mmCIF file of C-alpha atoms in Angstrom:
data_model
loop_
_atom_site.group_PDB
_atom_site.id
_atom_site.type_symbol
_atom_site.label_atom_id
_atom_site.label_comp_id
_atom_site.label_asym_id
_atom_site.label_seq_id
_atom_site.Cartn_x
_atom_site.Cartn_y
_atom_site.Cartn_z
ATOM 1 C CA GLU A 13 54.817 285.646 211.598
ATOM 2 C CA THR A 14 58.821 285.299 211.018
ATOM 3 C CA GLY A 15 58.749 282.113 213.197
ATOM 4 C CA VAL A 16 60.041 283.958 215.566
ATOM 5 C CA THR A 17 58.549 284.833 218.679
ATOM 6 C CA GLN A 18 59.520 286.708 221.372
ATOM 7 C CA THR A 19 58.142 287.584 224.581
ATOM 8 C CA PRO A 20 56.861 289.576 226.255
ATOM 9 C CA ARG A 21 56.614 292.101 223.609
ATOM 10 C CA HIS A 22 56.956 294.783 226.476
ATOM 11 C CA LEU A 23 58.503 294.973 230.106
ATOM 12 C CA VAL A 24 58.726 297.454 232.427
ATOM 13 C CA MET A 25 61.809 297.006 235.246
ATOM 14 C CA GLY A 26 63.332 298.956 237.910
ATOM 15 C CA MET A 27 66.944 299.152 238.288
ATOM 16 C CA THR A 28 67.342 296.861 241.586
ATOM 17 C CA ASN A 29 65.034 294.052 238.971
ATOM 18 C CA LYS A 30 65.661 290.631 237.531
ATOM 19 C CA LYS A 31 64.136 289.280 234.344
ATOM 20 C CA SER A 32 64.580 288.123 231.622
ATOM 21 C CA LEU A 33 63.900 287.487 227.316
ATOM 22 C CA LYS A 34 62.813 284.928 225.739
ATOM 23 C CA CYS A 35 63.473 283.982 222.352
ATOM 24 C CA GLU A 36 61.540 280.471 220.819
ATOM 25 C CA GLN A 37 62.173 280.065 216.466
ATOM 26 C CA HIS A 38 60.388 276.850 215.174
ATOM 27 C CA LEU A 39 62.271 277.336 211.738
ATOM 28 C CA GLY A 40 64.514 274.555 212.360
ATOM 29 C CA HIS A 41 67.740 276.598 212.380
ATOM 30 C CA ASN A 42 70.974 276.336 214.470
ATOM 31 C CA ALA A 43 72.073 279.598 215.397
ATOM 32 C CA MET A 44 70.250 282.539 217.441
ATOM 33 C CA TYR A 45 70.738 286.070 217.953
ATOM 34 C CA TRP A 46 70.376 289.310 220.190
ATOM 35 C CA TYR A 47 70.529 292.722 218.703
ATOM 36 C CA LYS A 48 70.048 296.287 220.763
ATOM 37 C CA GLN A 49 67.503 298.613 218.939
ATOM 38 C CA SER A 50 68.001 302.738 220.402
ATOM 39 C CA ALA A 51 66.543 305.847 219.544
ATOM 40 C CA LYS A 52 68.407 307.615 216.960
ATOM 41 C CA LYS A 53 71.634 304.236 217.094
ATOM 42 C CA PRO A 54 72.052 301.442 214.319
ATOM 43 C CA LEU A 55 71.010 297.869 215.089
ATOM 44 C CA GLU A 56 73.587 296.627 217.627
ATOM 45 C CA LEU A 57 74.223 293.271 217.315
ATOM 46 C CA MET A 58 74.946 291.564 220.975
ATOM 47 C CA PHE A 59 75.499 288.218 220.907
ATOM 48 C CA VAL A 60 75.766 284.998 218.598
ATOM 49 C CA TYR A 61 74.756 281.291 219.808
ATOM 50 C CA ASN A 62 75.996 278.781 217.370
ATOM 51 C CA PHE A 63 75.051 275.201 217.950
ATOM 52 C CA LYS A 64 73.655 276.577 220.904
ATOM 53 C CA GLU A 65 77.870 277.587 221.573
ATOM 54 C CA GLN A 66 78.387 281.483 222.025
ATOM 55 C CA THR A 67 80.521 282.381 219.275
ATOM 56 C CA GLU A 68 80.038 286.561 219.709
ATOM 57 C CA ASN A 69 80.100 288.555 222.583
ATOM 58 C CA ASN A 70 79.865 292.014 221.688
ATOM 59 C CA SER A 71 81.405 294.172 224.376
ATOM 60 C CA VAL A 72 78.084 293.677 226.222
ATOM 61 C CA PRO A 73 77.962 294.738 230.011
ATOM 62 C CA SER A 74 77.251 291.291 232.169
ATOM 63 C CA ARG A 75 74.474 293.479 233.846
ATOM 64 C CA PHE A 76 73.296 291.465 230.135
ATOM 65 C CA SER A 77 73.619 287.681 230.808
ATOM 66 C CA PRO A 78 72.491 285.645 227.816
ATOM 67 C CA GLU A 79 71.645 282.212 227.867
ATOM 68 C CA CYS A 80 70.616 279.379 225.064
ATOM 69 C CA PRO A 81 69.456 275.884 226.691
ATOM 70 C CA ASN A 82 69.333 274.205 222.842
ATOM 71 C CA SER A 83 69.265 275.773 219.471
ATOM 72 C CA SER A 84 64.973 276.703 219.460
ATOM 73 C CA HIS A 85 65.713 278.788 222.243
ATOM 74 C CA LEU A 86 67.130 282.126 223.635
ATOM 75 C CA PHE A 87 67.043 284.107 227.410
ATOM 76 C CA LEU A 88 68.586 287.500 227.783
ATOM 77 C CA HIS A 89 68.722 287.137 231.448
ATOM 78 C CA LEU A 90 68.826 291.201 233.032
ATOM 79 C CA HIS A 91 69.875 292.601 235.871
ATOM 80 C CA THR A 92 70.074 296.270 237.242
ATOM 81 C CA LEU A 93 69.704 297.514 234.398
ATOM 82 C CA GLN A 94 70.987 301.416 233.785
ATOM 83 C CA PRO A 95 67.684 303.590 232.156
ATOM 84 C CA GLU A 96 69.730 303.898 229.274
ATOM 85 C CA ASP A 97 69.471 300.627 228.756
ATOM 86 C CA SER A 98 65.355 300.849 227.738
ATOM 87 C CA ALA A 99 65.344 299.883 223.846
ATOM 88 C CA LEU A 100 63.426 297.502 221.557
ATOM 89 C CA TYR A 101 65.343 294.829 222.113
ATOM 90 C CA LEU A 102 64.969 291.455 218.719
ATOM 91 C CA CYS A 103 66.046 288.286 219.314
ATOM 92 C CA ALA A 104 66.913 286.760 214.843
ATOM 93 C CA SER A 105 67.949 282.866 214.246
ATOM 94 C CA SER A 106 69.361 281.727 210.907
ATOM 95 C CA ARG A 107 70.874 278.129 210.121
ATOM 96 C CA SER A 108 74.518 278.459 210.516
ATOM 97 C CA ALA A 109 76.572 280.087 207.974
ATOM 98 C CA GLY A 110 78.266 276.574 206.487
ATOM 99 C CA THR A 111 80.127 277.237 203.815
ATOM 100 C CA ASN A 112 78.025 279.222 201.752
ATOM 101 C CA SER A 113 77.950 282.693 201.290
ATOM 102 C CA GLY A 114 75.518 282.915 204.459
ATOM 103 C CA ASN A 115 71.775 282.574 204.886
ATOM 104 C CA THR A 116 68.888 285.055 205.428
ATOM 105 C CA ILE A 117 68.031 286.038 209.253
ATOM 106 C CA TYR A 118 65.035 286.202 210.413
ATOM 107 C CA PHE A 119 63.809 288.900 213.317
ATOM 108 C CA GLY A 120 60.860 288.184 215.887
ATOM 109 C CA GLU A 121 59.125 291.887 216.725
ATOM 110 C CA GLY A 122 61.229 292.443 219.599
ATOM 111 C CA SER A 123 60.609 292.918 223.443
ATOM 112 C CA TRP A 124 60.570 296.870 224.378
ATOM 113 C CA LEU A 125 61.744 297.253 227.483
ATOM 114 C CA THR A 126 61.732 300.431 229.802
ATOM 115 C CA VAL A 127 63.838 300.824 232.811
ATOM 116 C CA VAL A 128 62.644 303.391 235.048
ATOM 117 C CA SER B 12 81.854 299.160 214.239
ATOM 118 C CA GLN B 13 78.810 300.535 211.476
ATOM 119 C CA GLN B 14 79.739 299.326 208.454
ATOM 120 C CA GLY B 15 75.946 300.095 206.100
ATOM 121 C CA GLU B 16 75.672 303.055 205.932
ATOM 122 C CA GLU B 17 71.951 304.514 204.040
ATOM 123 C CA ASP B 18 71.345 307.191 201.945
ATOM 124 C CA PRO B 19 68.984 309.251 201.714
ATOM 125 C CA GLN B 20 68.895 309.256 205.952
ATOM 126 C CA ALA B 21 64.524 309.903 204.025
ATOM 127 C CA LEU B 22 62.584 309.815 201.138
ATOM 128 C CA SER B 23 59.547 310.678 200.775
ATOM 129 C CA ILE B 24 57.434 310.469 197.254
ATOM 130 C CA GLN B 25 54.315 310.086 196.128
ATOM 131 C CA GLU B 26 51.630 306.939 195.849
ATOM 132 C CA GLY B 27 53.280 304.862 191.693
ATOM 133 C CA GLU B 28 55.915 306.835 192.041
ATOM 134 C CA ASN B 29 59.500 305.031 192.263
ATOM 135 C CA ALA B 30 61.681 305.403 195.547
ATOM 136 C CA THR B 31 65.190 304.259 195.443
ATOM 137 C CA MET B 32 67.636 304.052 198.803
ATOM 138 C CA ASN B 33 71.445 303.043 198.581
ATOM 139 C CA CYS B 34 73.735 301.997 201.190
ATOM 140 C CA SER B 35 77.688 302.209 201.265
ATOM 141 C CA TYR B 36 79.243 300.144 203.125
ATOM 142 C CA LYS B 37 83.485 299.523 204.195
ATOM 143 C CA THR B 38 85.101 295.991 204.668
ATOM 144 C CA SER B 39 84.377 292.744 202.353
ATOM 145 C CA ILE B 40 81.286 291.320 202.638
ATOM 146 C CA ASN B 41 80.155 288.344 202.674
ATOM 147 C CA ASN B 42 76.285 289.369 201.497
ATOM 148 C CA LEU B 43 73.878 292.259 201.805
ATOM 149 C CA GLN B 44 70.323 291.751 203.395
ATOM 150 C CA TRP B 45 67.339 294.757 203.303
ATOM 151 C CA TYR B 46 65.207 295.301 206.023
ATOM 152 C CA ARG B 47 61.540 296.459 206.117
ATOM 153 C CA GLN B 48 60.444 297.517 209.763
ATOM 154 C CA ASN B 49 57.623 299.508 210.530
ATOM 155 C CA SER B 50 56.957 301.465 213.366
ATOM 156 C CA GLY B 51 58.015 299.894 216.856
ATOM 157 C CA ARG B 52 57.767 296.321 215.200
ATOM 158 C CA GLY B 53 60.483 293.971 214.209
ATOM 159 C CA LEU B 54 62.505 293.244 210.998
ATOM 160 C CA VAL B 55 61.024 291.702 208.116
ATOM 161 C CA HIS B 56 63.984 289.853 205.938
ATOM 162 C CA LEU B 57 62.737 291.330 201.884
ATOM 163 C CA ILE B 58 66.139 289.979 199.769
ATOM 164 C CA LEU B 59 69.974 288.784 200.680
ATOM 165 C CA ILE B 60 72.267 289.089 197.872
ATOM 166 C CA ARG B 61 75.396 287.854 197.722
ATOM 167 C CA SER B 62 78.826 288.916 196.986
ATOM 168 C CA ASN B 63 78.583 287.136 193.786
ATOM 169 C CA GLU B 64 75.133 288.349 192.733
ATOM 170 C CA ARG B 65 75.081 291.684 191.423
ATOM 171 C CA GLU B 66 70.784 291.859 190.956
ATOM 172 C CA LYS B 67 67.945 290.105 192.300
ATOM 173 C CA HIS B 68 64.527 291.015 192.532
ATOM 174 C CA SER B 69 61.916 290.226 194.609
ATOM 175 C CA GLY B 70 57.783 291.662 193.413
ATOM 176 C CA ARG B 71 58.302 294.975 193.345
ATOM 177 C CA LEU B 72 62.004 295.136 194.386
ATOM 178 C CA ARG B 73 65.475 294.872 192.630
ATOM 179 C CA VAL B 74 68.595 295.340 194.987
ATOM 180 C CA THR B 75 71.891 295.739 193.037
ATOM 181 C CA LEU B 76 75.169 295.137 194.156
ATOM 182 C CA ASP B 77 78.634 296.354 193.304
ATOM 183 C CA THR B 78 81.439 295.033 194.742
ATOM 184 C CA SER B 79 83.311 297.213 193.387
ATOM 185 C CA LYS B 80 82.281 300.005 194.597
ATOM 186 C CA LYS B 81 81.049 298.843 197.991
ATOM 187 C CA SER B 82 77.519 299.574 197.017
ATOM 188 C CA SER B 83 73.868 298.364 196.844
ATOM 189 C CA SER B 84 70.581 300.250 196.047
ATOM 190 C CA LEU B 85 67.033 299.056 196.659
ATOM 191 C CA LEU B 86 64.064 299.901 194.472
ATOM 192 C CA ILE B 87 61.066 300.116 194.797
ATOM 193 C CA THR B 88 58.181 300.203 192.229
ATOM 194 C CA ALA B 89 55.397 301.417 191.366
ATOM 195 C CA SER B 90 54.880 302.665 195.753
ATOM 196 C CA ARG B 91 52.304 302.258 197.454
ATOM 197 C CA ALA B 92 51.371 303.375 200.968
ATOM 198 C CA ALA B 93 51.736 300.228 202.706
ATOM 199 C CA ASP B 94 55.280 300.704 201.608
ATOM 200 C CA THR B 95 55.788 303.674 203.778
ATOM 201 C CA ALA B 96 58.562 302.319 206.488
ATOM 202 C CA SER B 97 62.386 302.675 207.586
ATOM 203 C CA TYR B 98 64.420 300.128 204.963
ATOM 204 C CA PHE B 99 67.608 299.265 206.604
ATOM 205 C CA CYS B 100 70.389 297.031 204.980
ATOM 206 C CA ALA B 101 72.583 294.886 206.593
ATOM 207 C CA THR B 102 75.986 293.512 205.691
ATOM 208 C CA GLY B 103 76.185 290.535 205.920
ATOM 209 C CA ILE B 104 80.372 289.269 207.268
ATOM 210 C CA ILE B 105 80.518 285.528 207.943
ATOM 211 C CA GLN B 106 84.341 285.206 211.001
ATOM 212 C CA GLY B 107 82.458 281.709 212.286
ATOM 213 C CA ALA B 108 79.122 282.647 212.494
ATOM 214 C CA GLN B 109 77.525 285.288 210.843
ATOM 215 C CA LYS B 110 77.452 288.710 211.776
ATOM 216 C CA LEU B 111 75.255 291.142 210.504
ATOM 217 C CA VAL B 112 75.768 295.065 210.644
ATOM 218 C CA PHE B 113 72.890 297.422 210.090
ATOM 219 C CA GLY B 114 73.243 300.818 208.850
ATOM 220 C CA GLN B 115 71.081 304.135 210.423
ATOM 221 C CA GLY B 116 68.129 303.121 207.816
ATOM 222 C CA THR B 117 66.238 305.660 205.655
ATOM 223 C CA ARG B 118 62.511 306.786 206.464
ATOM 224 C CA LEU B 119 60.627 306.073 203.513
ATOM 225 C CA THR B 120 56.952 307.856 203.365
ATOM 226 C CA ILE B 121 54.811 307.344 201.043
ATOM 227 C CA ASN B 122 52.295 310.318 199.875
ATOM 228 C CA PRO B 123 48.288 309.275 198.715
#
């Protein structure tokens, strides 16, 4: 138990569906992240939020839409996905970097997404 | 762009032996973090080492960092079957917020 909870753990959706992934952290952190892990590829950073503001969009297609209503919650809204978007989506959180040389980033268990 | 590259890609050893995994990277970093991932699960954080540190220990784990060579190593001593997992290094870069860039990982198998 890392203090970062993701739901659902598994999701199967059609290409025309709209669904959302949810992430909640109980660690009092101010930074939250979405990563994508596909087979045979390194983990890819998708989005970064710092104090609820999006600070990084790593050229992610617009069919992925993040939302961060507060520092504890992060959503990834999914719309008209493609089969190649099937992957493990990992949420993470950390304290904001501040002036030190960085903080531990804690990951959730991930949401397995299958697009059919 | 990919930053960390782990070596070897796969490692198989006998229980009780030591396992060493290496990581190389290309640009300046603020920190380097090692993670473990069991099949189909999330990432478990092992150790964070800052750019001004050279070595850190945690239980049976020892991590070194050589910023002049842009490399790091993770040593697991007295390995156990439960250590079987994939291990990733991730370079931490602070540009406003902190970003971690991961390598492909090393698949470690401990044989009983």
